[in-house]
PDB file of N, CA and C in Angstrom:
ATOM      1  N   MET A   1       0.388  -1.172   0.149  1.00  0.00           N
ATOM      2  CA  MET A   1      -0.207  -0.350   0.358  1.00  0.00           C
ATOM      3  C   MET A   1       0.217   1.473   0.137  1.00  0.00           C
ATOM      4  N   ALA A   2       0.152   2.132  -1.074  1.00  0.00           N
ATOM      5  CA  ALA A   2       1.514   3.991  -0.636  1.00  0.00           C
ATOM      6  C   ALA A   2       0.423   4.363   0.329  1.00  0.00           C
ATOM      7  N   MET A   3       1.576   4.734   1.023  1.00  0.00           N
ATOM      8  CA  MET A   3       1.215   4.960   2.054  1.00  0.00           C
ATOM      9  C   MET A   3       1.608   6.759   2.446  1.00  0.00           C
ATOM     10  N   GLU A   4       0.331   7.805   2.624  1.00  0.00           N
ATOM     11  CA  GLU A   4       1.109   9.462   3.070  1.00  0.00           C
ATOM     12  C   GLU A   4       1.143  10.431   4.044  1.00  0.00           C
ATOM     13  N   SER A   5       1.983  10.747   4.857  1.00  0.00           N
ATOM     14  CA  SER A   5       1.650  11.941   5.508  1.00  0.00           C
ATOM     15  C   SER A   5       1.438  12.561   4.921  1.00  0.00           C
ATOM     16  N   LEU A   6       0.725  12.659   6.524  1.00  0.00           N
ATOM     17  CA  LEU A   6      -1.262  14.016   5.674  1.00  0.00           C
ATOM     18  C   LEU A   6      -0.039  15.080   6.985  1.00  0.00           C
ATOM     19  N   VAL A   7       1.272  15.634   7.319  1.00  0.00           N
ATOM     20  CA  VAL A   7       1.631  16.701   6.687  1.00  0.00           C
ATOM     21  C   VAL A   7       2.448  17.487   5.631  1.00  0.00           C
ATOM     22  N   SER A   8       2.977  16.760   4.598  1.00  0.00           N
ATOM     23  CA  SER A   8       3.763  16.830   4.178  1.00  0.00           C
ATOM     24  C   SER A   8       3.925  15.977   2.353  1.00  0.00           C
ATOM     25  N   GLY A   9       3.181  15.260   2.322  1.00  0.00           N
ATOM     26  CA  GLY A   9       2.439  14.772   1.115  1.00  0.00           C
ATOM     27  C   GLY A   9       3.206  13.751   1.911  1.00  0.00           C
ATOM     28  N   HIS A  10       4.726  13.652   2.217  1.00  0.00           N
ATOM     29  CA  HIS A  10       5.609  12.300   1.800  1.00  0.00           C
ATOM     30  C   HIS A  10       5.583  10.626   1.731  1.00  0.00           C
ATOM     31  N   THR A  11       5.743  10.116   1.171  1.00  0.00           N
ATOM     32  CA  THR A  11       5.280   8.601   0.990  1.00  0.00           C
ATOM     33  C   THR A  11       5.852   7.926   0.714  1.00  0.00           C
ATOM     34  N   MET A  12       5.115   6.272   1.660  1.00  0.00           N
ATOM     35  CA  MET A  12       6.045   5.197   1.950  1.00  0.00           C
ATOM     36  C   MET A  12       5.214   4.102   1.240  1.00  0.00           C
ATOM     37  N   ASN A  13       6.075   2.897   1.433  1.00  0.00           N
ATOM     38  CA  ASN A  13       5.164   1.492   0.408  1.00  0.00           C
ATOM     39  C   ASN A  13       5.185   0.839   2.055  1.00  0.00           C
ATOM     40  N   ARG A  14       3.952   0.259   1.779  1.00  0.00           N
ATOM     41  CA  ARG A  14       4.254  -0.476   3.574  1.00  0.00           C
ATOM     42  C   ARG A  14       2.377  -2.036   2.291  1.00  0.00           C
ATOM     43  N   ILE A  15       2.619  -3.091   3.670  1.00  0.00           N
ATOM     44  CA  ILE A  15       2.726  -3.591   2.837  1.00  0.00           C
ATOM     45  C   ILE A  15       1.470  -4.940   4.670  1.00  0.00           C
ATOM     46  N   ARG A  16      -0.226  -5.005   3.797  1.00  0.00           N
ATOM     47  CA  ARG A  16      -0.980  -5.216   4.739  1.00  0.00           C
ATOM     48  C   ARG A  16      -2.423  -6.835   4.506  1.00  0.00           C
ATOM     49  N   GLU A  17      -2.571  -7.046   5.273  1.00  0.00           N
ATOM     50  CA  GLU A  17      -3.274  -8.730   4.688  1.00  0.00           C
ATOM     51  C   GLU A  17      -4.523  -7.726   4.106  1.00  0.00           C
ATOM     52  N   ARG A  18      -5.239  -8.359   2.672  1.00  0.00           N
ATOM     53  CA  ARG A  18      -5.741  -8.338   1.829  1.00  0.00           C
ATOM     54  C   ARG A  18      -7.062  -7.687   2.479  1.00  0.00           C
ATOM     55  N   LEU A  19      -7.543  -8.857   3.528  1.00  0.00           N
ATOM     56  CA  LEU A  19      -8.745  -8.054   4.636  1.00  0.00           C
ATOM     57  C   LEU A  19      -8.934  -7.591   5.666  1.00  0.00           C
ATOM     58  N   ALA A  20      -7.596  -6.668   5.487  1.00  0.00           N
ATOM     59  CA  ALA A  20      -7.623  -5.629   7.004  1.00  0.00           C
ATOM     60  C   ALA A  20      -8.358  -4.586   6.624  1.00  0.00           C
ATOM     61  N   ASP A  21      -7.754  -4.173   7.577  1.00  0.00           N
ATOM     62  CA  ASP A  21      -8.529  -2.948   7.926  1.00  0.00           C
ATOM     63  C   ASP A  21      -7.283  -0.973   7.282  1.00  0.00           C
ATOM     64  N   LYS A  22      -8.070  -0.620   6.908  1.00  0.00           N
ATOM     65  CA  LYS A  22      -7.163  -0.485   6.268  1.00  0.00           C
ATOM     66  C   LYS A  22      -5.628   0.604   7.055  1.00  0.00           C
ATOM     67  N   LEU A  23      -4.402   0.424   6.892  1.00  0.00           N
ATOM     68  CA  LEU A  23      -3.819   1.693   7.428  1.00  0.00           C
ATOM     69  C   LEU A  23      -3.212   2.594   8.664  1.00  0.00           C
ATOM     70  N   GLU A  24      -3.149   3.140   9.460  1.00  0.00           N
ATOM     71  CA  GLU A  24      -2.665   3.424   9.838  1.00  0.00           C
ATOM     72  C   GLU A  24      -1.663   3.943  10.679  1.00  0.00           C
ATOM     73  N   PHE A  25      -0.633   5.027  10.968  1.00  0.00           N
ATOM     74  CA  PHE A  25       0.307   4.447  12.112  1.00  0.00           C
ATOM     75  C   PHE A  25       1.434   6.061  12.018  1.00  0.00           C
ATOM     76  N   MET A  26       1.874   5.857  13.181  1.00  0.00           N
ATOM     77  CA  MET A  26       2.561   7.504  13.321  1.00  0.00           C
ATOM     78  C   MET A  26       3.981   6.900  12.831  1.00  0.00           C
ATOM     79  N   ALA A  27       4.984   7.590  12.533  1.00  0.00           N
ATOM     80  CA  ALA A  27       6.263   7.608  12.078  1.00  0.00           C
ATOM     81  C   ALA A  27       7.001   8.304  11.633  1.00  0.00           C
ATOM     82  N   PHE A  28       8.261   8.541  11.280  1.00  0.00           N
ATOM     83  CA  PHE A  28       9.239   9.744  10.657  1.00  0.00           C
ATOM     84  C   PHE A  28       8.873  10.363   9.703  1.00  0.00           C
ATOM     85  N   ASP A  29       8.856  11.198   9.850  1.00  0.00           N
ATOM     86  CA  ASP A  29       8.722  12.559   7.831  1.00  0.00           C
ATOM     87  C   ASP A  29      10.331  13.245   8.162  1.00  0.00           C
ATOM     88  N   PRO A  30      10.705  13.147   7.265  1.00  0.00           N
ATOM     89  CA  PRO A  30      12.082  13.397   6.761  1.00  0.00           C
ATOM     90  C   PRO A  30      11.941  14.712   6.052  1.00  0.00           C
ATOM     91  N   TYR A  31      10.981  15.176   6.016  1.00  0.00           N
ATOM     92  CA  TYR A  31      10.156  16.847   5.208  1.00  0.00           C
ATOM     93  C   TYR A  31       9.862  17.665   6.486  1.00  0.00           C
ATOM     94  N   VAL A  32       9.826  17.192   7.708  1.00  0.00           N
ATOM     95  CA  VAL A  32       9.458  17.781   7.699  1.00  0.00           C
ATOM     96  C   VAL A  32      10.204  18.030   9.813  1.00  0.00           C
ATOM     97  N   GLN A  33      11.151  16.270   9.890  1.00  0.00           N
ATOM     98  CA  GLN A  33      12.280  16.331  11.087  1.00  0.00           C
ATOM     99  C   GLN A  33      11.332  16.167  12.088  1.00  0.00           C
ATOM    100  N   LYS A  34       9.490  15.126  12.673  1.00  0.00           N
ATOM    101  CA  LYS A  34       8.719  15.254  13.631  1.00  0.00           C
ATOM    102  C   LYS A  34       8.689  13.411  13.339  1.00  0.00           C
ATOM    103  N   THR A  35       7.645  13.231  13.552  1.00  0.00           N
ATOM    104  CA  THR A  35       6.681  11.925  14.076  1.00  0.00           C
ATOM    105  C   THR A  35       5.483  12.786  13.502  1.00  0.00           C
ATOM    106  N   VAL A  36       4.996  11.913  12.438  1.00  0.00           N
ATOM    107  CA  VAL A  36       3.373  12.624  11.930  1.00  0.00           C
ATOM    108  C   VAL A  36       2.654  11.675  11.539  1.00  0.00           C
ATOM    109  N   LEU A  37       1.570  11.461  10.978  1.00  0.00           N
ATOM    110  CA  LEU A  37       0.393  10.025  10.585  1.00  0.00           C
ATOM    111  C   LEU A  37       0.149  10.264   9.607  1.00  0.00           C
ATOM    112  N   TYR A  38       0.997   8.549   9.031  1.00  0.00           N
ATOM    113  CA  TYR A  38       0.170   8.577   7.830  1.00  0.00           C
ATOM    114  C   TYR A  38      -0.597   7.620   7.563  1.00  0.00           C
ATOM    115  N   ARG A  39      -1.878   8.024   6.468  1.00  0.00           N
ATOM    116  CA  ARG A  39      -2.363   6.942   6.535  1.00  0.00           C
ATOM    117  C   ARG A  39      -2.314   6.573   4.897  1.00  0.00           C
ATOM    118  N   GLU A  40      -3.521   5.041   4.907  1.00  0.00           N
ATOM    119  CA  GLU A  40      -3.241   3.730   3.702  1.00  0.00           C
ATOM    120  C   GLU A  40      -4.306   5.599   1.929  1.00  0.00           C
ATOM    121  N   LYS A  41      -3.486   5.485   1.127  1.00  0.00           N
ATOM    122  CA  LYS A  41      -3.058   6.280  -0.316  1.00  0.00           C
ATOM    123  C   LYS A  41      -4.043   5.971  -0.724  1.00  0.00           C
ATOM    124  N   LYS A  42      -3.337   4.287  -1.978  1.00  0.00           N
ATOM    125  CA  LYS A  42      -4.185   3.376  -2.783  1.00  0.00           C
ATOM    126  C   LYS A  42      -3.514   2.159  -2.324  1.00  0.00           C
ATOM    127  N   LYS A  43      -3.116   1.072  -3.285  1.00  0.00           N
ATOM    128  CA  LYS A  43      -2.926  -0.648  -3.547  1.00  0.00           C
ATOM    129  C   LYS A  43      -2.457  -0.087  -4.484  1.00  0.00           C
ATOM    130  N   LEU A  44      -1.354  -0.710  -4.069  1.00  0.00           N
ATOM    131  CA  LEU A  44      -0.257  -0.862  -5.971  1.00  0.00           C
ATOM    132  C   LEU A  44       0.132  -2.386  -6.299  1.00  0.00           C
ATOM    133  N   CYS A  45       0.056  -3.523  -5.383  1.00  0.00           N
ATOM    134  CA  CYS A  45      -0.174  -4.469  -6.026  1.00  0.00           C
ATOM    135  C   CYS A  45      -0.429  -5.198  -5.249  1.00  0.00           C
ATOM    136  N   ASN A  46      -0.519  -6.465  -5.722  1.00  0.00           N
ATOM    137  CA  ASN A  46      -0.947  -8.173  -5.114  1.00  0.00           C
ATOM    138  C   ASN A  46       0.406  -8.262  -4.265  1.00  0.00           C
ATOM    139  N   ILE A  47       0.273  -8.781  -3.101  1.00  0.00           N
ATOM    140  CA  ILE A  47       0.933  -8.846  -1.975  1.00  0.00           C
ATOM    141  C   ILE A  47       1.476 -10.344  -2.683  1.00  0.00           C
ATOM    142  N   TYR A  48       0.667 -11.160  -3.395  1.00  0.00           N
ATOM    143  CA  TYR A  48       1.486 -12.573  -3.633  1.00  0.00           C
ATOM    144  C   TYR A  48       1.785 -12.388  -4.729  1.00  0.00           C
ATOM    145  N   ARG A  49       1.722 -11.525  -5.638  1.00  0.00           N
ATOM    146  CA  ARG A  49       2.146 -11.487  -6.773  1.00  0.00           C
ATOM    147  C   ARG A  49       3.419 -10.602  -6.462  1.00  0.00           C
ATOM    148  N   LEU A  50       3.769  -9.647  -5.804  1.00  0.00           N
ATOM    149  CA  LEU A  50       4.862  -9.207  -4.451  1.00  0.00           C
ATOM    150  C   LEU A  50       6.011 -10.243  -4.138  1.00  0.00           C
ATOM    151  N   LYS A  51       5.504 -11.559  -3.319  1.00  0.00           N
ATOM    152  CA  LYS A  51       5.871 -12.789  -2.776  1.00  0.00           C
ATOM    153  C   LYS A  51       6.819 -13.003  -4.047  1.00  0.00           C
ATOM    154  N   ASP A  52       6.414 -12.952  -4.611  1.00  0.00           N
ATOM    155  CA  ASP A  52       6.741 -14.551  -5.784  1.00  0.00           C
ATOM    156  C   ASP A  52       7.900 -13.393  -7.008  1.00  0.00           C
ATOM    157  N   THR A  53       8.743 -13.262  -6.663  1.00  0.00           N
ATOM    158  CA  THR A  53      10.343 -12.369  -7.645  1.00  0.00           C
ATOM    159  C   THR A  53      11.038 -12.992  -7.778  1.00  0.00           C
ATOM    160  N   THR A  54      11.037 -14.505  -7.648  1.00  0.00           N
ATOM    161  CA  THR A  54      12.001 -15.095  -7.610  1.00  0.00           C
ATOM    162  C   THR A  54      12.013 -15.762  -9.446  1.00  0.00           C
ATOM    163  N   LYS A  55      13.286 -15.160  -9.467  1.00  0.00           N
ATOM    164  CA  LYS A  55      12.936 -16.381 -11.412  1.00  0.00           C
ATOM    165  C   LYS A  55      14.086 -17.585 -11.434  1.00  0.00           C
ATOM    166  N   PRO A  56      13.944 -18.637 -11.910  1.00  0.00           N
ATOM    167  CA  PRO A  56      14.413 -18.954 -12.247  1.00  0.00           C
ATOM    168  C   PRO A  56      15.838 -19.368 -13.270  1.00  0.00           C
ATOM    169  N   TYR A  57      17.220 -19.370 -13.011  1.00  0.00           N
ATOM    170  CA  TYR A  57      18.139 -19.285 -14.451  1.00  0.00           C
ATOM    171  C   TYR A  57      18.227 -19.726 -15.088  1.00  0.00           C
ATOM    172  N   PRO A  58      17.800 -19.694 -16.530  1.00  0.00           N
ATOM    173  CA  PRO A  58      17.465 -20.303 -18.144  1.00  0.00           C
ATOM    174  C   PRO A  58      18.754 -21.477 -17.949  1.00  0.00           C
ATOM    175  N   VAL A  59      17.408 -22.387 -17.900  1.00  0.00           N
ATOM    176  CA  VAL A  59      18.977 -23.478 -18.094  1.00  0.00           C
ATOM    177  C   VAL A  59      19.841 -23.626 -19.411  1.00  0.00           C
ATOM    178  N   VAL A  60      21.142 -23.635 -19.606  1.00  0.00           N
ATOM    179  CA  VAL A  60      21.358 -23.793 -20.212  1.00  0.00           C
ATOM    180  C   VAL A  60      22.029 -25.243 -21.590  1.00  0.00           C
ATOM    181  N   ARG A  61      21.326 -25.960 -22.567  1.00  0.00           N
ATOM    182  CA  ARG A  61      21.254 -27.211 -23.230  1.00  0.00           C
ATOM    183  C   ARG A  61      22.059 -27.072 -24.489  1.00  0.00           C
ATOM    184  N   LYS A  62      22.913 -27.806 -24.203  1.00  0.00           N
ATOM    185  CA  LYS A  62      23.761 -28.063 -24.902  1.00  0.00           C
ATOM    186  C   LYS A  62      23.409 -28.644 -26.647  1.00  0.00           C
ATOM    187  N   HIS A  63      23.015 -28.587 -28.217  1.00  0.00           N
ATOM    188  CA  HIS A  63      23.109 -29.312 -29.000  1.00  0.00           C
ATOM    189  C   HIS A  63      23.213 -31.176 -29.025  1.00  0.00           C
ATOM    190  N   TYR A  64      22.458 -32.427 -29.523  1.00  0.00           N
ATOM    191  CA  TYR A  64      23.144 -33.469 -29.464  1.00  0.00           C
ATOM    192  C   TYR A  64      24.666 -33.778 -30.334  1.00  0.00           C
ATOM    193  N   TRP A  65      23.673 -32.559 -31.318  1.00  0.00           N
ATOM    194  CA  TRP A  65      25.399 -32.447 -31.677  1.00  0.00           C
ATOM    195  C   TRP A  65      26.900 -32.007 -31.686  1.00  0.00           C
ATOM    196  N   GLU A  66      26.476 -31.666 -30.377  1.00  0.00           N
ATOM    197  CA  GLU A  66      27.206 -30.693 -29.566  1.00  0.00           C
ATOM    198  C   GLU A  66      28.296 -32.035 -28.130  1.00  0.00           C
ATOM    199  N   SER A  67      29.023 -32.134 -28.029  1.00  0.00           N
ATOM    200  CA  SER A  67      29.538 -33.021 -26.592  1.00  0.00           C
ATOM    201  C   SER A  67      29.705 -32.686 -25.931  1.00  0.00           C
TER     202      SER A  67
END
């Protein structure tokens, strides 16, 4: 989820459960150098797609005529 500071508009990304309530938390805002309230702005992507980031390496196979 994209989280936005109510004070300065600074954004950060957090992960939450699909059926959970909207996120709201206090965190440090580097723009104003204080702890401020962040609220959920929008959904970025599906968490299950985000977790599957590993891709297998391509298998290099020799042709049958090569030894």
